[in-house]
Every structure is written in structure tokens, then in C-alpha cells.
Coordinates of C-alpha atoms in Angstrom, one line a residue:
M1069 CA -44.5 31.9 5.7
A1070 CA -43.1 35.6 6.6
S1071 CA -40.7 35.1 8.6
S1072 CA -39.3 31.7 6.8
T1073 CA -38.9 34.4 3.7
D1074 CA -37.2 36.6 6.0
S1075 CA -34.3 34.6 6.8
N1076 CA -34.1 33.2 3.5
V1077 CA -33.4 36.5 2.6
K1078 CA -30.8 37.3 5.8
G1079 CA -28.8 34.2 4.3
E1080 CA -28.5 34.7 0.9
N1081 CA -27.6 38.8 1.9
S1082 CA -25.8 37.9 4.0
Q1083 CA -23.7 35.0 2.0
V1084 CA -23.6 38.3 -0.5
S1085 CA -21.9 40.5 2.1
Y1086 CA -19.1 38.5 3.6
K1087 CA -17.7 37.5 -0.1
K1088 CA -18.4 41.3 -1.4
Y1089 CA -16.6 42.0 2.0
I1090 CA -13.9 40.7 1.3
N1091 CA -13.4 41.5 -2.5
T1092 CA -13.6 44.5 -1.2
K1093 CA -10.1 44.0 1.2
T1094 CA -8.5 42.3 -1.1
D1095 CA -8.8 45.3 -3.9
R1096 CA -8.1 47.7 -1.5
V1097 CA -4.8 46.1 -0.3
L1098 CA -3.6 45.2 -3.5
Q1099 CA -4.3 48.9 -5.3
S1100 CA -2.9 50.8 -2.7
K1101 CA 0.1 50.7 0.2
K1102 CA -2.3 52.7 2.7
H1103 CA -4.7 50.1 2.9
A1104 CA -2.5 47.7 3.9
N1105 CA -4.7 47.1 7.2
D1106 CA -7.2 45.9 5.4
I1107 CA -5.4 42.5 5.2
F1108 CA -5.7 41.3 8.3
D1109 CA -10.0 42.1 8.1
V1110 CA -9.1 39.2 4.8
I1111 CA -6.9 37.0 7.0
E1112 CA -9.5 36.8 10.2
Y1113 CA -12.0 35.1 8.3
L1114 CA -9.7 32.0 8.5
Q1115 CA -10.4 31.8 11.4
S1116 CA -14.4 32.2 10.7
E1117 CA -16.6 29.4 12.2
K1118 CA -18.3 29.2 8.8
D1119 CA -16.6 26.5 6.6
K1120 CA -17.7 28.6 3.4
E1121 CA -16.0 31.9 4.4
V1122 CA -12.8 30.0 5.6
I1123 CA -12.4 28.5 2.2
F1124 CA -13.5 32.1 0.3
A1125 CA -11.2 34.2 2.9
T1126 CA -8.5 31.3 1.6
N1127 CA -8.7 32.1 -1.5
A1128 CA -8.7 35.4 -1.2
C1129 CA -4.9 35.1 1.1
S1130 CA -3.5 33.4 -2.3
K1131 CA -4.6 35.9 -4.6
V1132 CA -3.2 38.7 -2.6
F1133 CA -0.2 37.2 -0.9
C1134 CA 1.0 35.9 -4.8
Q1135 CA 0.8 39.0 -5.8
L1136 CA 2.6 40.7 -3.5
F1137 CA 5.3 38.1 -4.3
Y1138 CA 5.3 39.0 -8.0
R1139 CA 5.4 42.9 -7.2
G1140 CA 8.8 42.3 -5.1
D1141 CA 6.6 43.5 -2.1
L1142 CA 7.4 41.2 0.9
Y1143 CA 10.8 41.5 2.8
V1144 CA 13.6 39.8 1.6
G1145 CA 16.3 38.1 4.0
D1146 CA 16.1 37.5 8.3
L1147 CA 12.6 39.2 8.7
P1148 CA 13.2 41.8 11.6
E1149 CA 10.7 41.9 14.9
E1150 CA 7.4 44.1 14.2
E1151 CA 8.5 46.0 17.4
D1152 CA 11.8 47.1 15.7
L1153 CA 9.8 48.9 13.2
V1154 CA 9.1 51.9 15.1
N1155 CA 12.3 52.5 16.6
G1156 CA 14.0 51.6 13.5
D1157 CA 15.4 53.9 10.9
R1158 CA 13.9 52.3 7.4
S1159 CA 12.3 53.7 4.8
A1160 CA 8.4 53.3 4.6
E1161 CA 8.7 51.1 1.4
E1162 CA 11.1 48.7 3.7
K1163 CA 9.0 49.2 6.9
Y1164 CA 5.8 48.0 4.0
R1165 CA 7.1 45.0 2.9
I1166 CA 8.8 44.2 6.8
F1167 CA 4.6 44.8 7.7
M1168 CA 3.7 42.2 4.5
R1169 CA 6.0 39.9 5.5
H1170 CA 4.7 39.4 8.7
R1171 CA 0.8 39.7 7.5
Y1172 CA 2.2 36.6 5.0
S1173 CA 4.0 34.0 8.1
N1174 CA 0.3 34.7 9.7
C1175 CA -1.6 33.7 7.0
V1176 CA 0.6 30.4 6.5
E1177 CA 0.3 29.6 10.2
L1178 CA -3.2 29.8 9.9
L1179 CA -3.9 27.9 7.0
L1180 CA -1.3 25.5 8.1
E1181 CA -4.0 25.0 10.9
N1182 CA -6.3 24.4 8.8
I1183 CA -5.2 21.6 7.5
G1184 CA -6.3 19.7 10.5
H1185 CA -9.5 21.3 9.9
K1186 CA -12.9 19.2 10.6
A1187 CA -14.0 20.7 6.3
F1188 CA -12.2 18.2 3.6
Q1189 CA -13.0 21.6 1.5
V1190 CA -11.4 23.8 4.3
K1191 CA -8.4 20.9 4.3
E1192 CA -8.2 21.1 0.9
T1193 CA -8.7 24.8 -0.5
S1194 CA -5.6 25.8 2.8
L1195 CA -3.1 22.7 0.8
C1196 CA -3.9 24.3 -2.0
A1197 CA -2.9 27.5 -1.1
L1198 CA -0.1 26.7 0.8
M1199 CA 0.9 24.7 -2.5
K1200 CA 0.6 28.3 -4.4
F1201 CA 2.9 29.9 -1.7
V1202 CA 5.8 27.2 -2.2
A1203 CA 5.7 28.1 -5.9
A1204 CA 5.8 31.9 -5.4
E1205 CA 8.2 31.4 -2.6
G1206 CA 10.7 28.9 -5.2
K1207 CA 10.5 31.7 -8.0
H1208 CA 11.1 34.9 -5.8
P1209 CA 12.5 33.7 -2.8
L1210 CA 12.6 35.0 0.8
Q1211 CA 15.9 34.7 1.6
N1212 CA 19.3 35.7 0.2
L1213 CA 20.4 32.6 -0.8
D1214 CA 24.2 32.0 -1.8
E1215 CA 23.6 28.8 -3.8
H1216 CA 21.9 28.8 -7.0
Y1217 CA 19.1 26.4 -6.9
N1218 CA 16.3 28.1 -5.2
F1219 CA 13.8 25.9 -3.0
P1220 CA 11.6 26.8 0.0
R1221 CA 12.5 23.2 1.8
E1222 CA 11.4 24.9 5.1
L1223 CA 7.4 25.8 4.6
L1224 CA 7.0 22.6 2.3
Q1225 CA 9.3 20.8 5.2
T1226 CA 6.5 21.7 7.9
L1227 CA 3.3 21.1 5.5
V1228 CA 4.5 17.6 5.2
E1229 CA 4.9 17.8 8.7
H1230 CA 1.1 18.5 8.7
L1231 CA -0.4 16.1 6.9
L1232 CA 1.4 13.4 9.1
S1233 CA -0.4 13.8 11.7
E1234 CA -0.4 11.7 14.8
K1235 CA -3.9 11.7 16.1
E1236 CA -6.3 12.2 12.7
D1237 CA -6.1 10.3 10.0
M1238 CA -5.6 12.2 6.9
S1239 CA -5.2 9.7 4.1
L1240 CA -8.3 11.4 2.1
L1241 CA -6.0 14.3 1.8
I1242 CA -3.1 12.4 0.7
S1243 CA -4.6 11.7 -2.0
R1244 CA -5.0 14.9 -3.0
F1245 CA -1.9 16.4 -2.8
Q1246 CA -0.4 13.3 -4.9
E1247 CA -1.1 15.8 -7.8
F1248 CA 2.0 18.1 -7.0
L1249 CA 4.0 14.6 -6.2
E1250 CA 4.1 14.3 -9.9
M1251 CA 6.5 17.3 -10.1
D1252 CA 10.3 16.2 -9.3
D1253 CA 11.6 19.3 -6.8
V1254 CA 7.9 18.8 -4.9
R1255 CA 9.0 14.7 -4.8
Y1256 CA 12.8 14.8 -3.7
Y1257 CA 12.3 17.5 -1.1
V1258 CA 9.2 15.9 0.3
M1259 CA 11.0 12.3 0.5
S1260 CA 13.8 13.8 2.7
S1261 CA 11.1 16.1 4.7
V1262 CA 8.7 12.7 5.5
R1263 CA 12.3 10.7 6.2
D1264 CA 13.4 13.3 8.7
N1265 CA 10.4 13.3 10.3
I1266 CA 9.7 9.6 10.4
Y1267 CA 13.0 9.7 12.7
R1268 CA 11.7 13.0 15.4
V1269 CA 7.9 11.4 16.1
M1270 CA 9.7 7.9 15.9
G1271 CA 12.3 8.6 18.2
R1272 CA 10.1 11.0 20.0
N1273 CA 7.6 8.5 21.1
K1274 CA 10.8 5.8 21.7
K1275 CA 9.6 3.7 19.1
A1276 CA 6.7 2.8 20.2
V1277 CA 3.4 1.9 17.9
I1278 CA 1.7 5.1 16.4
P1279 CA -0.9 3.2 14.6
V1280 CA -2.3 6.7 13.2
Y1281 CA 1.0 8.2 12.4
Q1282 CA 2.5 5.2 10.5
N1283 CA -0.8 4.9 8.5
N1284 CA -0.4 8.2 6.9
V1285 CA 3.1 8.3 6.5
F1286 CA 2.5 4.7 4.3
T1287 CA -0.2 6.3 2.5
L1288 CA 1.7 9.1 1.4
L1289 CA 5.3 6.9 0.9
S1290 CA 2.9 4.4 -0.9
T1291 CA 1.7 7.4 -3.1
I1292 CA 5.7 8.6 -4.4
N1293 CA 7.1 7.0 -7.9
V1294 CA 10.1 8.0 -8.9
P1295 CA 10.5 8.0 -12.4
S1296 CA 12.0 4.8 -14.6
E1297 CA 14.2 7.0 -16.5
A1298 CA 15.7 10.3 -16.1
S1299 CA 14.7 11.5 -19.3
K1300 CA 11.6 12.0 -18.0
M1301 CA 12.6 14.3 -15.5
R1302 CA 11.6 16.8 -17.0
H1303 CA 8.1 18.8 -14.7
F1304 CA 9.5 21.1 -11.7
L1305 CA 7.2 23.0 -9.6
V1306 CA 10.1 25.7 -9.6
R1307 CA 12.1 26.5 -12.9
Q1308 CA 15.8 26.9 -12.1
D1309 CA 17.8 29.4 -14.5
Y1310 CA 20.9 28.0 -13.7
K1311 CA 22.0 24.5 -15.1
L1312 CA 19.7 22.2 -14.2
E1313 CA 21.5 19.2 -15.3
Q1314 CA 23.8 19.6 -11.8
W1315 CA 21.3 20.1 -9.8
K1316 CA 20.6 17.2 -7.7
V1317 CA 17.1 16.8 -7.5
A1318 CA 17.3 16.4 -11.1
K1319 CA 19.6 13.5 -10.6
L1320 CA 17.5 9.9 -11.2
K1321 CA 20.3 8.3 -9.0
E1322 CA 19.4 11.5 -6.0
H1323 CA 15.5 10.3 -7.0
K1324 CA 16.9 7.1 -6.0
R1325 CA 18.8 7.1 -3.0
A1326 CA 16.1 9.5 -1.1
F1327 CA 13.1 6.8 -1.8
E1328 CA 15.6 3.8 -0.5
Q1329 CA 16.3 6.3 2.6
M1330 CA 12.6 6.7 3.1
W1331 CA 11.6 3.8 3.0
L1332 CA 14.0 2.2 5.1
V1333 CA 14.3 4.6 8.0
F1334 CA 10.2 4.0 8.2
L1335 CA 10.5 0.4 8.1
K1336 CA 13.0 0.2 10.5
F1337 CA 10.7 0.8 13.4
K1338 CA 8.1 -1.4 15.0
L1339 CA 4.8 -1.4 12.6
P1340 CA 1.1 -2.7 13.1
S1341 CA 0.4 -6.2 12.6
N1342 CA -1.7 -5.1 9.7
M1343 CA 1.0 -2.3 8.5
Y1344 CA 3.1 -5.8 7.8
K1345 CA 0.6 -7.0 5.5
K1346 CA 0.0 -3.3 3.2
I1347 CA 3.7 -3.0 2.6
L1348 CA 4.6 -6.3 1.9
V1349 CA 1.8 -6.6 -0.5
I1350 CA 3.5 -3.6 -2.9
L1351 CA 6.7 -4.4 -1.8
H1352 CA 7.7 -6.7 -4.6
E1353 CA 6.4 -4.5 -7.9
S1354 CA 5.9 -0.4 -6.5
I1355 CA 9.2 -0.6 -4.0
M1356 CA 12.2 -2.7 -4.7
P1357 CA 11.9 -1.9 -8.3
Q1358 CA 12.5 2.2 -7.6
M1359 CA 15.8 1.7 -4.8
S1360 CA 19.1 1.6 -5.0
D1361 CA 19.9 -1.6 -3.8
P1362 CA 17.0 -3.6 -2.5
T1363 CA 19.4 -5.9 -0.7
L1364 CA 19.2 -3.2 2.1
L1365 CA 15.8 -4.6 2.3
I1366 CA 17.2 -7.8 3.6
D1367 CA 16.7 -7.2 7.7
F1368 CA 13.0 -6.4 7.2
L1369 CA 11.9 -9.5 4.9
S1370 CA 13.7 -11.9 7.3
A1371 CA 11.8 -9.7 10.3
A1372 CA 8.6 -10.8 8.2
Y1373 CA 9.5 -14.2 7.5
D1374 CA 10.1 -15.0 10.9
I1375 CA 6.6 -13.5 12.5
G1376 CA 4.7 -16.2 10.5
G1377 CA 1.3 -16.6 9.3
A1378 CA 0.0 -14.9 6.5
I1379 CA 3.2 -11.8 7.5
S1380 CA 5.3 -14.6 6.5
L1381 CA 3.8 -16.0 3.4
L1382 CA 3.6 -12.0 1.9
S1383 CA 7.2 -11.8 2.3
L1384 CA 8.6 -14.9 0.1
N1385 CA 8.1 -12.1 -2.9
G1386 CA 10.4 -10.5 -1.6
L1387 CA 13.1 -12.5 -0.8
F1388 CA 12.0 -14.3 -3.9
I1389 CA 13.4 -11.6 -5.3
L1390 CA 16.3 -10.9 -3.8
I1391 CA 17.1 -14.1 -3.6
H1392 CA 17.3 -15.2 -7.6
K1393 CA 17.7 -11.2 -8.8
H1394 CA 20.2 -10.4 -6.3
N1395 CA 22.0 -13.8 -4.9
L1396 CA 20.9 -13.7 -1.7
D1397 CA 22.1 -16.0 0.3
Y1398 CA 19.2 -17.0 3.3
P1399 CA 20.5 -19.7 5.5
D1400 CA 17.7 -22.4 6.4
F1401 CA 14.9 -21.0 4.4
Y1402 CA 13.8 -24.0 2.9
K1403 CA 13.1 -25.2 6.6
K1404 CA 11.3 -22.1 7.0
L1405 CA 9.3 -22.7 4.3
Y1406 CA 8.3 -26.2 5.4
S1407 CA 7.5 -25.3 8.8
L1408 CA 4.6 -22.6 7.0
L1409 CA 2.6 -25.5 6.2
D1410 CA -0.4 -26.1 8.1
P1411 CA -4.1 -25.7 7.2
S1412 CA -4.3 -22.4 7.0
I1413 CA -2.6 -21.6 4.0
F1414 CA -5.5 -23.6 2.4
H1415 CA -7.9 -20.4 3.6
V1416 CA -5.7 -17.1 3.7
K1417 CA -6.7 -14.5 1.2
Y1418 CA -2.8 -15.1 -0.3
R1419 CA -3.1 -18.8 -1.4
A1420 CA -2.7 -18.2 -4.5
R1421 CA 0.6 -16.4 -4.8
F1422 CA 1.6 -18.8 -2.4
F1423 CA 1.3 -21.9 -4.1
H1424 CA 2.0 -19.9 -6.9
L1425 CA 5.7 -19.2 -5.3
V1426 CA 6.1 -22.5 -3.7
N1427 CA 6.0 -23.5 -7.4
I1428 CA 8.5 -21.8 -8.0
F1429 CA 11.1 -22.5 -5.4
L1430 CA 10.8 -25.9 -5.7
S1431 CA 11.4 -26.3 -9.3
S1432 CA 15.1 -26.7 -9.2
T1433 CA 15.9 -30.0 -10.2
H1434 CA 19.1 -29.5 -7.7
L1435 CA 17.5 -30.1 -4.4
P1436 CA 17.4 -32.9 -2.4
A1437 CA 15.4 -36.1 -2.3
Y1438 CA 14.4 -36.0 1.1
L1439 CA 13.8 -32.3 0.9
V1440 CA 10.9 -32.5 -2.2
A1441 CA 9.5 -35.6 -0.2
A1442 CA 9.0 -33.8 2.6
F1443 CA 7.5 -30.9 1.0
V1444 CA 5.6 -33.8 -1.2
K1445 CA 4.7 -35.7 2.0
R1446 CA 3.6 -32.7 4.4
F1447 CA 0.7 -31.6 1.4
A1448 CA -0.5 -35.2 1.4
R1449 CA -1.1 -35.3 4.9
L1450 CA -2.3 -32.2 4.9
S1451 CA -4.8 -32.7 2.3
L1452 CA -6.6 -34.9 4.3
T1453 CA -8.2 -31.8 5.6
A1454 CA -8.5 -29.6 3.1
P1455 CA -11.5 -28.2 0.8
P1456 CA -11.8 -29.2 -2.0
T1457 CA -11.1 -25.8 -4.0
S1458 CA -7.3 -26.7 -2.3
L1459 CA -7.6 -30.1 -3.5
L1460 CA -7.8 -29.2 -6.9
I1461 CA -4.4 -27.4 -6.3
L1462 CA -3.2 -29.8 -4.1
L1463 CA -2.9 -32.8 -6.1
P1464 CA -1.8 -31.5 -9.4
F1465 CA 0.4 -30.1 -7.6
I1466 CA 2.3 -33.0 -5.8
C1467 CA 2.2 -35.2 -9.6
N1468 CA 4.0 -32.3 -10.7
L1469 CA 7.1 -32.5 -7.4
I1470 CA 7.4 -36.2 -8.4
R1471 CA 7.3 -35.6 -12.4
R1472 CA 10.5 -33.6 -11.3
H1473 CA 12.2 -35.5 -8.8
P1474 CA 11.6 -39.1 -9.9
S1475 CA 13.5 -40.3 -6.9
C1476 CA 10.7 -39.7 -5.2
R1477 CA 8.4 -42.2 -6.7
V1478 CA 9.3 -45.0 -4.2
L1479 CA 6.5 -43.0 -2.3
I1480 CA 3.6 -44.3 -4.7
H1481 CA 5.2 -47.5 -5.1
R1482 CA 6.2 -49.2 -2.1
P1483 CA 5.1 -52.2 -2.1
S1484 CA 4.9 -52.8 2.3
T1485 CA 1.8 -50.4 1.9
A1486 CA 0.0 -51.9 -0.8
E1487 CA 0.1 -55.8 1.1
E1488 CA -1.1 -54.5 5.0
P1489 CA -1.6 -51.5 7.4
C1490 CA 1.4 -50.5 8.9
D1491 CA 2.6 -47.3 11.0
D1492 CA 3.4 -44.7 9.0
P1493 CA 7.1 -43.7 9.8
Y1494 CA 6.9 -39.9 8.7
V1495 CA 6.7 -37.5 11.5
M1496 CA 4.2 -34.0 10.8
E1497 CA 5.7 -32.4 14.4
E1498 CA 9.0 -32.5 12.9
E1499 CA 9.9 -29.2 12.1
D1500 CA 13.1 -30.1 9.9
P1501 CA 12.4 -31.7 6.8
A1502 CA 15.6 -33.9 7.2
Q1503 CA 14.5 -35.5 10.2
C1504 CA 11.3 -36.4 9.2
H1505 CA 11.4 -39.5 7.7
A1506 CA 9.4 -38.4 4.9
L1507 CA 11.1 -40.7 2.3
E1508 CA 10.6 -44.3 4.5
S1509 CA 6.3 -43.5 4.0
S1510 CA 4.4 -43.7 0.9
L1511 CA 1.2 -41.4 -0.4
W1512 CA -1.4 -43.2 1.7
E1513 CA -3.2 -40.1 2.0
I1514 CA -4.0 -40.1 -1.6
K1515 CA -4.9 -42.9 -1.9
T1516 CA -7.4 -42.4 0.9
L1517 CA -8.9 -38.8 -0.7
Q1518 CA -9.5 -41.7 -4.2
K1519 CA -13.2 -41.8 -2.1
H1520 CA -13.4 -38.3 -1.5
Y1521 CA -17.1 -37.0 -1.8
H1522 CA -16.4 -34.6 -4.6
P1523 CA -16.3 -36.3 -7.9
D1524 CA -13.6 -34.0 -9.3
V1525 CA -11.6 -34.2 -5.9
A1526 CA -11.7 -38.2 -6.3
K1527 CA -10.8 -38.3 -10.1
A1528 CA -8.2 -36.0 -9.6
A1529 CA -6.5 -38.8 -6.8
M1530 CA -6.7 -41.1 -9.3
K1531 CA -4.4 -40.0 -11.2
I1532 CA -1.3 -41.1 -9.0
N1533 CA -2.3 -45.2 -9.5
E1534 CA -1.9 -44.4 -13.0
P1535 CA 1.9 -43.8 -14.8
L1536 CA 2.7 -40.4 -14.1
T1537 CA 3.2 -38.1 -17.9
E1538 CA 6.8 -36.3 -18.4
Q1539 CA 4.7 -33.0 -19.0
E1540 CA 3.4 -31.0 -16.0
D1541 CA -0.1 -30.6 -15.1
D1542 CA -1.5 -26.2 -15.8
I1543 CA -2.1 -25.4 -12.0
S1544 CA -2.1 -21.7 -13.1
E1545 CA -5.7 -21.9 -13.8
L1546 CA -7.1 -23.1 -10.8
L1547 CA -4.8 -20.8 -8.0
E1548 CA -7.7 -19.0 -8.5
L1549 CA -10.9 -21.6 -8.2
S1550 CA -13.1 -20.5 -5.4
T1551 CA -15.9 -22.2 -3.9
F1552 CA -18.4 -20.2 -5.8
E1553 CA -16.7 -21.2 -8.8
L1554 CA -16.6 -24.6 -8.5
M1555 CA -20.6 -24.6 -7.5
E1556 CA -21.3 -22.9 -10.9
R1557 CA -19.2 -24.9 -12.3
E1558 CA -21.1 -28.2 -11.1
L1559 CA -24.8 -26.9 -11.9
K1560 CA -23.7 -26.0 -15.6
A1561 CA -22.4 -29.4 -16.2
E1562 CA -24.3 -31.0 -18.9
R1563 CA -26.0 -34.5 -17.0
K1564 CA -27.2 -38.1 -19.1
T1565 CA -30.2 -39.3 -18.6
I1566 CA -29.9 -42.2 -16.4
P1567 CA -32.1 -45.4 -16.8
L1568 CA -33.7 -46.5 -13.7
E1569 CA -34.4 -50.1 -12.6
F1570 CA -38.0 -49.1 -10.5
D1571 CA -41.7 -47.7 -12.4
T1572 CA -41.6 -43.5 -11.3
A1573 CA -44.4 -43.5 -9.1
T1574 CA -47.2 -41.5 -10.5
E1575 CA -50.1 -41.8 -7.5
L1576 CA -50.0 -42.9 -3.6
L1577 CA -50.1 -47.0 -3.1
K1578 CA -51.4 -47.3 -6.8
S1579 CA -48.6 -49.7 -8.2
S1580 CA -48.6 -53.5 -7.8
R1581 CA -44.8 -53.5 -7.7
E1582 CA -44.6 -51.2 -4.7
V1583 CA -44.6 -54.0 -1.1
L1584 CA -47.7 -50.8 -0.2
G1585 CA -49.7 -51.2 -2.7
V1586 CA -49.9 -54.8 -2.8
H1587 CA -51.2 -54.8 0.9
F1588 CA -52.9 -51.8 0.7
S1589 CA -55.3 -49.5 -0.9
L1590 CA -57.0 -46.7 -0.9
E1591 CA -60.8 -46.7 -0.9

């Protein structure tokens, strides 16, 4: 028991001792210039193997150097080599400032290394300390700049490079960094730094896919939001004394341009397949509205549209905005949309969004009859293998298309199909809707679904036997319908008591009306 107690005491003493030691050294450095060498001992703790010591030393360094910035005790200008201090003809005050400037550079290098530390608390503390240095350098520049506006772009750019690691997932730390992106000047220079970083890294890797790096870039990009109005741009990490309205960082137009260039550079290079989905999900809401010219995304969206599968479905949102709001002319758009219709659309995660967009794209009454008939017929053919939840969307959707385009009613009332079975002229494998002979066919598939095992599906299919009203069916509530909801609805439905034509059995072989009861008895 004694040894255990002793070890606990030693642990507490060591914890108190390193805090006391660092605090003592910190106070000595700040109190007198003759104790300047004590800063070596504080900086040394930044390389400690113990996380708590690194965190405590990081906060101590932040305190020391922020004070030195405030006092003006760091050398300003091109930093001379430390070896030149011995032979150089400089005053003691200047030598002190050069010495502390070198120690500041050492501290920054170690903090940047700790951005890749295994412990998140160390990463977070290092990040916050570096951002304090960014603010301090902005207020007290370390270079003699001729321009009126000061901002430590190099330090922030180096920090961004470490956040965009090629080997480690930094998404958690980037989410912590999001707090600083609320500052307009930080956001602007981060966007510029990210753009340059992507060019350098992706160019060095000869445009090959770098999943970890590109995921870090996407995480950072997706946290950046440009203000909607210029009047909201009033939050700056570094306040400028000169005319703020003339500073390009304070102009909304410049922010949108930087945002646009950053995303276009990122989308220019080859992406992992799962990255396409992540981008396309947020593209129409979080990226396009913040761009100066969204039509510049046409190359990316066209490439995504040609990939096929779920990626093509997701790209429809962006293409829809460009077509309807920016007058984009996309050749063979409906031909490509038609080719996307396969059994997988009923099982993808984005089914509701897809049907919503297809409904919009086919809403125009100026579409040619052969095109609408091709979509109607293809949907009808796919309905033969679709699950009930999808059929409850498809059937009213097909009826709505026929309502909008009365010339397609011939698919319902074709007389030859009612008399005797015949070959269907429709060619399912044909990719061109103009060549699939849909208008020569009929909707026999809907007639087949009237015998479906699910009563709701059969009921929906029966509507095609009746004259279609002009009022379209609202399918918005059905788009998100799941199998679970369908089962719950059936289980909760009230059932009527149905009279039966036989006596309910109460005992085995007792009923005289049953065959077994007549010929057998239990004794």
C-alpha cells in the first residue's frame, strides 16, 4: 500500500513541478531581458512525450510571444542569421530582438509540427496558439510593408498546408478551425491558400487521386460560406486603420471570386467516386449560390452526368439550375435522362430527389409526344419489377404525364391490344427515345399490375381504367415513402368483421358438418 501511495504522490509532485517550472521560466522571460535564454526551456517542452506538458508549454509560449509582439520586442524586417550577431555591429537591444525573433520562429515550427500530433488536444491547442500569432502579426507586422494593409499571409498559408495533410484525416481539427473562418479576412486568405495548395499538391502527384488529401480539402471547402450581403462583412481578425472599404478583402465580389476559383481548381482534378456524391449533394445549395458565375461548373456537371448511376442522378440538380436559371443549352439532355432509367433508380438513396427532378423536367407541355411516350413506356416496363413503395410513386406519376400530354392517351386506348395478344413494338434496349417506337405500343404493364399482390398497388393501377381527371395527383407525399411506413400503415388500418360460411372449430373432430367429424370420433 505504501508504494502505491508514494507513486501517486510522485505523480502529483511531477505534475505540479512542470507547471511551476514552466510558469517560473515564463515569468522570468517577461520580467527581464537578461533571462531571455529561459525561453529555450519553455520551447523544449513543446517536444515532450507527455501531452499535458506540451499543452501547458503551448499556452505558455502563446502568452510570452503575444506579450513580446505587444511590447515591440521582436525584430522587424528581414531576419539576419544568428551567427551574424557575434560579429555584427548591433546594439544590445537589437540583438535581443533578433534573438527573440528566432525563438519565435522556432516556436512556430514546433507548433506546426504538433498540428500532426497523435493527441487531438495537442492539435487543438497548437491551432489556437498559431491563430493568436496570426492576429498578433497582423497588428504588429514583422516585415516593413509598403502597402497599407497588413495580414500575415505566409503564416496562415503554412498553417493551411498542415491542415491539408496527405496522410492523416484532419476533419476533426478542420471543424475546430471553422470558428476562425467566420472572420472575413481569415476566410479570404484561406481560400487563396487552399487554391494554391491544390495546384501544387495535385500537380506534383501528376493529377492522381489522393483520397486522404482530397477528403481534407473537401472538408475545409465545405465549411467555407461567403456572406450573402456586403453589409455583413464586418468581422475581421486584423483591424485595418486605412480605408477599409478600399481593401479587396472587405469586398463581397472578391470573396465570391476567390470562392469560385477555389472550388473550380478542386473540381478540375480527378476525384474519388465517393467524393463526387458528397460534392453533388451540396452543390446546388451550398456552392452554386455563392459563385459569381455558376455556369463555369458545366464541365464538372457534364462529366459527372456521363459517369452514370447515382452520380448521374445527383448531377441533375446542378444541371437543372443551369438550364432553368442560366439558360444553359445541353444537347441530348433528354436522351441522357432517358438512359438513366433502369431498375437501380428504385433502390438508390436519392430516389425521391430523382423523381422530383424528372417530374420538373417533364412538366413542359411543349415536349414532343414521342419523347413523353418513351418515358411513360419505359417507366411502365420498369414497374413490372419495382417494389410496392416505388410503384405507388410510378403509377400516379405515369397518369400525370398522360394528363399533361393528351396525345399519349393512345397508349391506354389502343384498340388492337384489347382484342387479342400481340407483340409489343416498344424496344426497351433502344437508348434513343425517338427510335424506341413507344407511341406504337400500349400500357399493358399497368393492366398487369391490376393483379398485383399488394392491394394499394392494384387499386392505383385500376385508375387507368377510368377517365383521367384534369387535376394531377400530388406525388410529393409519396416520394419519401418507405417499406416500413407502408407496413405500419397496413397494420394500423381498421379491419371490418367479415361473415364466413363455415362454423368456427372449437374442438378437434367435434363438428358434424366436417368430413372428419362424420367419419371419425375420439373416444
